[in-house]
PDB file of C-alpha atoms in Angstrom:
ATOM      1  CA  MET A 136       0.000   0.000   0.000  1.00 66.00           C
ATOM      2  CA  SER A 137       1.491   3.292  -1.086  1.00 74.00           C
ATOM      3  CA  ASN A 138       0.438   5.275   1.991  1.00 92.00           C
ATOM      4  CA  CYS A 139       1.248   2.668   4.657  1.00 97.00           C
ATOM      5  CA  LEU A 140       3.908   3.752   7.153  1.00 97.00           C
ATOM      6  CA  PHE A 141       5.198   0.215   7.710  1.00 98.00           C
ATOM      7  CA  CYS A 142       5.331  -0.506   3.964  1.00 98.00           C
ATOM      8  CA  LYS A 143       7.482   2.606   3.585  1.00 97.00           C
ATOM      9  CA  ILE A 144       9.777   1.391   6.371  1.00 98.00           C
ATOM     10  CA  ALA A 145       9.959  -2.092   4.788  1.00 98.00           C
ATOM     11  CA  ASN A 146      10.887  -0.481   1.458  1.00 97.00           C
ATOM     12  CA  HIS A 147      13.551   1.684   3.141  1.00 97.00           C
ATOM     13  CA  GLU A 148      11.702   4.859   2.180  1.00 97.00           C
ATOM     14  CA  ILE A 149      11.563   5.883   5.861  1.00 97.00           C
ATOM     15  CA  ASP A 150      14.433   5.328   8.282  1.00 97.00           C
ATOM     16  CA  ALA A 151      14.024   2.962  11.199  1.00 98.00           C
ATOM     17  CA  LYS A 152      16.405   1.347  13.652  1.00 98.00           C
ATOM     18  CA  VAL A 153      16.423  -2.112  12.066  1.00 98.00           C
ATOM     19  CA  VAL A 154      17.166  -5.047  14.365  1.00 98.00           C
ATOM     20  CA  TYR A 155      16.698  -7.854  11.822  1.00 98.00           C
ATOM     21  CA  GLU A 156      15.798  -8.164   8.158  1.00 98.00           C
ATOM     22  CA  ASP A 157      15.471 -10.870   5.548  1.00 98.00           C
ATOM     23  CA  ASP A 158      13.548 -11.255   2.275  1.00 98.00           C
ATOM     24  CA  LEU A 159      10.166 -11.677   4.001  1.00 98.00           C
ATOM     25  CA  VAL A 160      10.210  -9.705   7.246  1.00 98.00           C
ATOM     26  CA  MET A 161      11.755  -6.764   9.013  1.00 98.00           C
ATOM     27  CA  ALA A 162      12.135  -6.045  12.733  1.00 98.00           C
ATOM     28  CA  PHE A 163      12.713  -2.513  13.983  1.00 98.00           C
ATOM     29  CA  GLU A 164      12.533  -0.517  17.199  1.00 98.00           C
ATOM     30  CA  ASP A 165       9.178   1.024  18.157  1.00 98.00           C
ATOM     31  CA  ILE A 166       9.384   4.836  18.115  1.00 96.00           C
ATOM     32  CA  ASN A 167       7.265   5.029  21.284  1.00 95.00           C
ATOM     33  CA  PRO A 168       8.533   2.116  23.406  1.00 97.00           C
ATOM     34  CA  GLN A 169       6.311   0.939  26.243  1.00 94.00           C
ATOM     35  CA  THR A 170       9.003  -1.275  27.804  1.00 96.00           C
ATOM     36  CA  PRO A 171      12.836  -1.295  27.746  1.00 97.00           C
ATOM     37  CA  VAL A 172      12.662  -3.725  24.806  1.00 98.00           C
ATOM     38  CA  HIS A 173       9.936  -2.884  22.294  1.00 98.00           C
ATOM     39  CA  THR A 174      10.605  -4.112  18.781  1.00 98.00           C
ATOM     40  CA  LEU A 175       8.111  -4.586  15.950  1.00 98.00           C
ATOM     41  CA  VAL A 176       8.212  -7.508  13.518  1.00 98.00           C
ATOM     42  CA  ILE A 177       6.398  -6.924  10.219  1.00 98.00           C
ATOM     43  CA  PRO A 178       6.012  -8.804   6.967  1.00 98.00           C
ATOM     44  CA  LYS A 179       7.436  -6.806   4.070  1.00 98.00           C
ATOM     45  CA  GLN A 180       4.311  -7.539   2.044  1.00 98.00           C
ATOM     46  CA  HIS A 181       1.260  -5.635   3.235  1.00 98.00           C
ATOM     47  CA  TYR A 182      -1.416  -7.438   5.229  1.00 98.00           C
ATOM     48  CA  ASP A 183      -3.842  -5.464   7.377  1.00 97.00           C
ATOM     49  CA  HIS A 184      -3.719  -7.914  10.316  1.00 97.00           C
ATOM     50  CA  ILE A 185      -3.245 -11.562  11.234  1.00 95.00           C
ATOM     51  CA  GLY A 186      -6.704 -12.485   9.853  1.00 94.00           C
ATOM     52  CA  ASP A 187      -6.024 -10.990   6.409  1.00 96.00           C
ATOM     53  CA  ASP A 188      -5.380 -14.303   4.548  1.00 96.00           C
ATOM     54  CA  VAL A 189      -1.725 -14.321   5.586  1.00 97.00           C
ATOM     55  CA  PRO A 190      -0.057 -17.521   4.344  1.00 98.00           C
ATOM     56  CA  GLU A 191       0.628 -19.952   7.202  1.00 97.00           C
ATOM     57  CA  GLU A 192       4.293 -20.205   6.217  1.00 98.00           C
ATOM     58  CA  LEU A 193       4.681 -16.435   6.558  1.00 98.00           C
ATOM     59  CA  LEU A 194       2.927 -16.403   9.939  1.00 97.00           C
ATOM     60  CA  GLY A 195       5.320 -19.086  11.138  1.00 98.00           C
ATOM     61  CA  HIS A 196       8.263 -17.083   9.854  1.00 98.00           C
ATOM     62  CA  ILE A 197       7.030 -13.936  11.621  1.00 98.00           C
ATOM     63  CA  PHE A 198       6.832 -15.770  14.952  1.00 98.00           C
ATOM     64  CA  THR A 199      10.205 -17.470  14.413  1.00 98.00           C
ATOM     65  CA  THR A 200      11.647 -14.036  13.702  1.00 98.00           C
ATOM     66  CA  ALA A 201      10.067 -12.691  16.894  1.00 98.00           C
ATOM     67  CA  ALA A 202      11.944 -15.382  18.837  1.00 98.00           C
ATOM     68  CA  LYS A 203      15.187 -14.368  17.069  1.00 98.00           C
ATOM     69  CA  VAL A 204      14.534 -10.741  17.972  1.00 98.00           C
ATOM     70  CA  ALA A 205      14.046 -11.720  21.629  1.00 98.00           C
ATOM     71  CA  GLN A 206      17.435 -13.423  21.503  1.00 98.00           C
ATOM     72  CA  ILE A 207      19.079 -10.452  19.735  1.00 98.00           C
ATOM     73  CA  LYS A 208      17.603  -8.084  22.340  1.00 98.00           C
ATOM     74  CA  GLY A 209      18.686 -10.328  25.235  1.00 98.00           C
ATOM     75  CA  VAL A 210      15.265 -11.157  26.673  1.00 98.00           C
ATOM     76  CA  ASP A 211      14.960 -14.736  25.439  1.00 98.00           C
ATOM     77  CA  THR A 212      15.844 -16.224  28.832  1.00 97.00           C
ATOM     78  CA  SER A 213      14.384 -13.578  31.168  1.00 97.00           C
ATOM     79  CA  GLY A 214      11.037 -13.529  29.379  1.00 97.00           C
ATOM     80  CA  TYR A 215       9.106 -11.416  26.924  1.00 97.00           C
ATOM     81  CA  ARG A 216       5.643 -10.926  25.481  1.00 96.00           C
ATOM     82  CA  LEU A 217       4.400 -11.075  21.888  1.00 97.00           C
ATOM     83  CA  VAL A 218       1.402  -8.863  21.142  1.00 96.00           C
ATOM     84  CA  THR A 219      -0.604  -8.131  18.034  1.00 97.00           C
ATOM     85  CA  ASN A 220      -3.454  -5.641  17.986  1.00 96.00           C
ATOM     86  CA  ILE A 221      -6.294  -6.035  15.496  1.00 96.00           C
ATOM     87  CA  GLY A 222      -8.782  -3.337  14.563  1.00 95.00           C
ATOM     88  CA  GLU A 223      -9.964  -0.239  16.374  1.00 94.00           C
ATOM     89  CA  ASP A 224     -11.232  -2.031  19.493  1.00 94.00           C
ATOM     90  CA  GLY A 225      -7.978  -3.989  19.626  1.00 94.00           C
ATOM     91  CA  ARG A 226      -6.116  -0.642  19.490  1.00 93.00           C
ATOM     92  CA  GLN A 227      -4.358  -1.277  16.202  1.00 96.00           C
ATOM     93  CA  THR A 228      -2.921   2.121  15.255  1.00 95.00           C
ATOM     94  CA  VAL A 229      -0.995   1.167  12.104  1.00 97.00           C
ATOM     95  CA  ILE A 230      -3.015  -0.955   9.684  1.00 97.00           C
ATOM     96  CA  HIS A 231      -0.218  -3.323   8.706  1.00 98.00           C
ATOM     97  CA  LEU A 232       0.278  -6.674  10.423  1.00 98.00           C
ATOM     98  CA  HIS A 233       2.884  -6.328  13.149  1.00 98.00           C
ATOM     99  CA  ILE A 234       3.945  -8.218  16.241  1.00 98.00           C
ATOM    100  CA  HIS A 235       5.277  -6.323  19.260  1.00 98.00           C
ATOM    101  CA  VAL A 236       8.184  -8.015  21.042  1.00 98.00           C
ATOM    102  CA  VAL A 237       8.172  -6.440  24.506  1.00 98.00           C
ATOM    103  CA  GLY A 238      10.303  -7.163  27.554  1.00 97.00           C
ATOM    104  CA  GLY A 239      13.360  -6.084  29.454  1.00 97.00           C
ATOM    105  CA  ALA A 240      11.402  -5.631  32.707  1.00 95.00           C
ATOM    106  CA  ARG A 241       8.786  -7.515  34.665  1.00 93.00           C
ATOM    107  CA  LEU A 242       5.619  -6.941  32.660  1.00 90.00           C
ATOM    108  CA  PRO A 243       2.215  -6.234  34.206  1.00 88.00           C
ATOM    109  CA  ILE A 244      -0.467  -8.860  33.947  1.00 80.00           C
ATOM    110  CA  ARG A 245      -2.542  -6.407  31.883  1.00 70.00           C
ATOM    111  CA  MET A 246      -1.055  -4.158  29.236  1.00 57.00           C
ATOM    112  CA  GLY A 247      -3.165  -1.098  30.025  1.00 57.00           C
ATOM    113  CA  PRO A 248      -6.666   0.201  30.690  1.00 54.00           C
ATOM    114  CA  ALA A 249      -9.662  -1.173  28.871  1.00 54.00           C
ATOM    115  CA  ASP A 250     -11.353   2.256  28.690  1.00 51.00           C
TER     116      ASP A 250
END
């Protein structure tokens, strides 16, 4: 999608602090981190969210990459959380499939208010 922020990052049209990249996915630091480690993993091809007919092989690769990112960021043994938000009620702010890898501190049971 030509106007998608994450597509522009994946195409290197917008700078990001890239943690990992291959032919299918990219991982980069969140610009508004909620925890000491807050990295996003995205597919380079645009999908709105996890329910947008994403091929199973790509979903597996995204989650495998998230585990690699946890190792790169040093939270693989201490613990981390993987989060994906879907739609307005799920608080998805960028409409491009992405997985948050968060950690680096003891995380709360809930990730924020349900207002």
